[in-house]
Amino acid sequence: MASSSYMPRRKTGEDLSNWSEQPQELTFSIMLRLDAFEILENAQKVCSAWRRVSKNPLLWRKIDIRSRRTVDSYYFGRMCRQAVDRSEGGLVEIKIGNFGGDSLVSYIADRSTNLRSLRLEYYYPITINGNEVYYPFSGLVNALAKLPLLEELEVSLTWTSKLNLKAIGHSCPKLKILKLNGSGSNSIRQRHDDDDAFEIAQSMPELRQLQLIGNKLTDAGLTAILDNCPHLEHLDLRKCLNIKFSGDLEKRCLESVKEFIPPKDSTAGCPFHGVLSNTDSEEEESEGDDDLVDSSEEESEGDDDLADNDDDLVDSSEEESEDDDCSIDSDE
């Protein structure tokens, strides 16, 4: 009989049976490569055996859950809570993006006292009171007070109010990595503000990595950080445009920090590069305004020169008038 490469199509039930007969170790290994959304929305629905594996607490020690535009933030909040519950207190690392607020962070902190890493991108702790909307950070600060083992904290692109970094530093004495990017304002070209830098210097002596992209600190704030964070190995100050490196400050950065990224380096490669690059046009416009000011000052100086010339003409005419008077006197 001639051989054939034709394979009969399996029935749905047989397909499911094969999936369910797959070794649990292999299923677990597959799920480790998926993010929380993929597990909860797809993988756990393959069959009952896969659903049992998806509930293994070891699968939820690290959670990466970032919102898709096709799903609303409320749905992602529920999904995140479900993922945290499945960790059964074993959660050590979580990354949240494009959704979340103080209530969600408090939920995580209450159930994850062993948390080592908390990363929040595009975080908006919104509180609605009547017709006004506030953006407080008290809920986040209170939640962090429950996480004494925290070693890494990222709060990026909040564009809202300021964090109480001093309180956070005292609550999380083991903090080694802090990323506070684009926080506090939607415009990099702002007044000088060293509050963040001074609070970091006062309360976070164990820092190894510090990323302050778009911060408004000055040379004074940078000096305080270098003086009080002796273990610092990585310092990222991109878009920190108020730093002027007076004296030997730049030399100190290069000599005391293993990896130093200066203010004018590109933000290409950052997950929020597109947002930060918009500030470049603001910087150029601001510089253009400065040029206009300089131009107007030059014009003003030119006007002063013209005024001086007019004064010279007036003085000259007065001298001529005096000469005329003299000639009249001589005639007399």
PDB file of C-alpha atoms in Angstrom, residues 104-213:
ATOM      1  CA  LEU A 104      -5.009  49.672  43.568  1.00  0.00           C
ATOM      2  CA  VAL A 105      -1.544  50.277  45.016  1.00  0.00           C
ATOM      3  CA  SER A 106      -3.008  50.033  48.519  1.00  0.00           C
ATOM      4  CA  TYR A 107      -4.648  46.723  47.540  1.00  0.00           C
ATOM      5  CA  ILE A 108      -1.283  45.408  46.371  1.00  0.00           C
ATOM      6  CA  ALA A 109       0.572  46.596  49.486  1.00  0.00           C
ATOM      7  CA  ASP A 110      -1.963  45.039  51.856  1.00  0.00           C
ATOM      8  CA  ARG A 111      -1.443  41.611  50.249  1.00  0.00           C
ATOM      9  CA  SER A 112       2.238  41.743  49.289  1.00  0.00           C
ATOM     10  CA  THR A 113       4.392  42.731  52.245  1.00  0.00           C
ATOM     11  CA  ASN A 114       7.362  40.891  50.675  1.00  0.00           C
ATOM     12  CA  LEU A 115       7.303  43.107  47.583  1.00  0.00           C
ATOM     13  CA  ARG A 116      10.788  44.084  46.379  1.00  0.00           C
ATOM     14  CA  SER A 117       9.999  46.000  43.181  1.00  0.00           C
ATOM     15  CA  LEU A 118       7.107  48.341  42.323  1.00  0.00           C
ATOM     16  CA  ARG A 119       7.088  50.055  38.932  1.00  0.00           C
ATOM     17  CA  LEU A 120       4.337  52.470  37.920  1.00  0.00           C
ATOM     18  CA  GLU A 121       4.260  54.078  34.469  1.00  0.00           C
ATOM     19  CA  TYR A 122       1.703  56.704  33.456  1.00  0.00           C
ATOM     20  CA  TYR A 123       0.321  56.657  36.995  1.00  0.00           C
ATOM     21  CA  TYR A 124      -2.615  58.961  37.774  1.00  0.00           C
ATOM     22  CA  PRO A 125      -3.805  58.817  41.404  1.00  0.00           C
ATOM     23  CA  ILE A 126      -7.067  60.644  40.675  1.00  0.00           C
ATOM     24  CA  THR A 127      -9.499  61.642  43.410  1.00  0.00           C
ATOM     25  CA  ILE A 128     -12.782  63.305  42.452  1.00  0.00           C
ATOM     26  CA  ASN A 129     -14.347  65.737  44.929  1.00  0.00           C
ATOM     27  CA  GLY A 130     -17.454  67.448  43.616  1.00  0.00           C
ATOM     28  CA  ASN A 131     -16.560  69.128  40.363  1.00  0.00           C
ATOM     29  CA  GLU A 132     -12.846  69.297  41.129  1.00  0.00           C
ATOM     30  CA  VAL A 133     -10.237  66.660  40.396  1.00  0.00           C
ATOM     31  CA  TYR A 134      -7.174  66.271  42.613  1.00  0.00           C
ATOM     32  CA  TYR A 135      -4.016  64.270  42.037  1.00  0.00           C
ATOM     33  CA  PRO A 136      -2.744  63.468  45.522  1.00  0.00           C
ATOM     34  CA  PHE A 137       0.037  61.024  46.301  1.00  0.00           C
ATOM     35  CA  SER A 138      -0.884  60.405  49.935  1.00  0.00           C
ATOM     36  CA  GLY A 139      -2.380  57.007  49.072  1.00  0.00           C
ATOM     37  CA  LEU A 140       0.806  55.878  47.364  1.00  0.00           C
ATOM     38  CA  VAL A 141       2.974  57.102  50.241  1.00  0.00           C
ATOM     39  CA  ASN A 142       0.750  55.316  52.771  1.00  0.00           C
ATOM     40  CA  ALA A 143       0.908  52.123  50.718  1.00  0.00           C
ATOM     41  CA  LEU A 144       4.696  52.250  50.516  1.00  0.00           C
ATOM     42  CA  ALA A 145       4.822  52.506  54.308  1.00  0.00           C
ATOM     43  CA  LYS A 146       3.607  48.878  54.306  1.00  0.00           C
ATOM     44  CA  LEU A 147       6.512  47.713  52.117  1.00  0.00           C
ATOM     45  CA  PRO A 148       9.669  47.815  54.287  1.00  0.00           C
ATOM     46  CA  LEU A 149      11.494  45.332  52.025  1.00  0.00           C
ATOM     47  CA  LEU A 150      11.054  47.394  48.855  1.00  0.00           C
ATOM     48  CA  GLU A 151      14.315  47.762  46.918  1.00  0.00           C
ATOM     49  CA  GLU A 152      13.117  49.285  43.624  1.00  0.00           C
ATOM     50  CA  LEU A 153      10.544  52.028  43.033  1.00  0.00           C
ATOM     51  CA  GLU A 154       9.612  53.614  39.727  1.00  0.00           C
ATOM     52  CA  VAL A 155       7.008  56.353  39.340  1.00  0.00           C
ATOM     53  CA  SER A 156       7.188  57.698  35.801  1.00  0.00           C
ATOM     54  CA  LEU A 157       5.142  60.208  33.826  1.00  0.00           C
ATOM     55  CA  THR A 158       2.682  61.251  36.492  1.00  0.00           C
ATOM     56  CA  TRP A 159       2.499  64.960  35.547  1.00  0.00           C
ATOM     57  CA  THR A 160       0.726  65.658  38.794  1.00  0.00           C
ATOM     58  CA  SER A 161       1.728  66.640  42.304  1.00  0.00           C
ATOM     59  CA  LYS A 162       4.939  65.904  44.166  1.00  0.00           C
ATOM     60  CA  LEU A 163       5.801  62.753  46.070  1.00  0.00           C
ATOM     61  CA  ASN A 164       6.851  62.883  49.708  1.00  0.00           C
ATOM     62  CA  LEU A 165      10.194  61.245  48.985  1.00  0.00           C
ATOM     63  CA  LYS A 166      11.470  61.817  52.506  1.00  0.00           C
ATOM     64  CA  ALA A 167       8.618  59.759  53.969  1.00  0.00           C
ATOM     65  CA  ILE A 168       9.154  57.068  51.338  1.00  0.00           C
ATOM     66  CA  GLY A 169      12.861  56.893  52.123  1.00  0.00           C
ATOM     67  CA  HIS A 170      12.197  56.397  55.834  1.00  0.00           C
ATOM     68  CA  SER A 171       9.496  53.760  55.152  1.00  0.00           C
ATOM     69  CA  CYS A 172      11.654  51.833  52.673  1.00  0.00           C
ATOM     70  CA  PRO A 173      15.185  51.817  54.164  1.00  0.00           C
ATOM     71  CA  LYS A 174      16.357  49.091  51.758  1.00  0.00           C
ATOM     72  CA  LEU A 175      15.569  51.153  48.656  1.00  0.00           C
ATOM     73  CA  LYS A 176      18.411  50.772  46.147  1.00  0.00           C
ATOM     74  CA  ILE A 177      16.797  51.807  42.845  1.00  0.00           C
ATOM     75  CA  LEU A 178      14.680  54.928  42.367  1.00  0.00           C
ATOM     76  CA  LYS A 179      13.265  56.044  39.019  1.00  0.00           C
ATOM     77  CA  LEU A 180      11.301  59.276  39.156  1.00  0.00           C
ATOM     78  CA  ASN A 181      10.858  60.362  35.549  1.00  0.00           C
ATOM     79  CA  GLY A 182       8.870  63.283  34.184  1.00  0.00           C
ATOM     80  CA  SER A 183       7.128  63.607  37.528  1.00  0.00           C
ATOM     81  CA  GLY A 184       5.462  66.749  38.843  1.00  0.00           C
ATOM     82  CA  SER A 185       5.021  68.787  35.686  1.00  0.00           C
ATOM     83  CA  ASN A 186       4.210  68.494  32.005  1.00  0.00           C
ATOM     84  CA  SER A 187       6.860  71.034  31.075  1.00  0.00           C
ATOM     85  CA  ILE A 188      10.574  70.558  31.529  1.00  0.00           C
ATOM     86  CA  ARG A 189      11.250  74.288  31.113  1.00  0.00           C
ATOM     87  CA  GLN A 190      10.101  75.238  34.615  1.00  0.00           C
ATOM     88  CA  ARG A 191      11.438  77.072  37.607  1.00  0.00           C
ATOM     89  CA  HIS A 192      14.295  75.537  39.556  1.00  0.00           C
ATOM     90  CA  ASP A 193      13.173  72.986  42.155  1.00  0.00           C
ATOM     91  CA  ASP A 194      15.553  71.004  44.357  1.00  0.00           C
ATOM     92  CA  ASP A 195      12.932  69.570  46.728  1.00  0.00           C
ATOM     93  CA  ASP A 196      13.115  66.050  45.252  1.00  0.00           C
ATOM     94  CA  ALA A 197      16.906  66.052  45.281  1.00  0.00           C
ATOM     95  CA  PHE A 198      17.168  67.271  48.879  1.00  0.00           C
ATOM     96  CA  GLU A 199      14.625  64.691  50.127  1.00  0.00           C
ATOM     97  CA  ILE A 200      16.472  61.908  48.306  1.00  0.00           C
ATOM     98  CA  ALA A 201      19.744  63.049  49.861  1.00  0.00           C
ATOM     99  CA  GLN A 202      18.206  63.162  53.343  1.00  0.00           C
ATOM    100  CA  SER A 203      16.462  59.790  53.346  1.00  0.00           C
ATOM    101  CA  MET A 204      17.938  57.361  50.768  1.00  0.00           C
ATOM    102  CA  PRO A 205      21.611  56.738  51.594  1.00  0.00           C
ATOM    103  CA  GLU A 206      21.583  53.174  50.211  1.00  0.00           C
ATOM    104  CA  LEU A 207      20.700  54.116  46.619  1.00  0.00           C
ATOM    105  CA  ARG A 208      22.680  52.358  43.879  1.00  0.00           C
ATOM    106  CA  GLN A 209      20.677  53.562  40.884  1.00  0.00           C
ATOM    107  CA  LEU A 210      18.928  56.917  40.463  1.00  0.00           C
ATOM    108  CA  GLN A 211      17.025  58.019  37.370  1.00  0.00           C
ATOM    109  CA  LEU A 212      15.553  61.534  37.358  1.00  0.00           C
ATOM    110  CA  ILE A 213      14.711  62.163  33.702  1.00  0.00           C
TER     111      ILE A 213
END
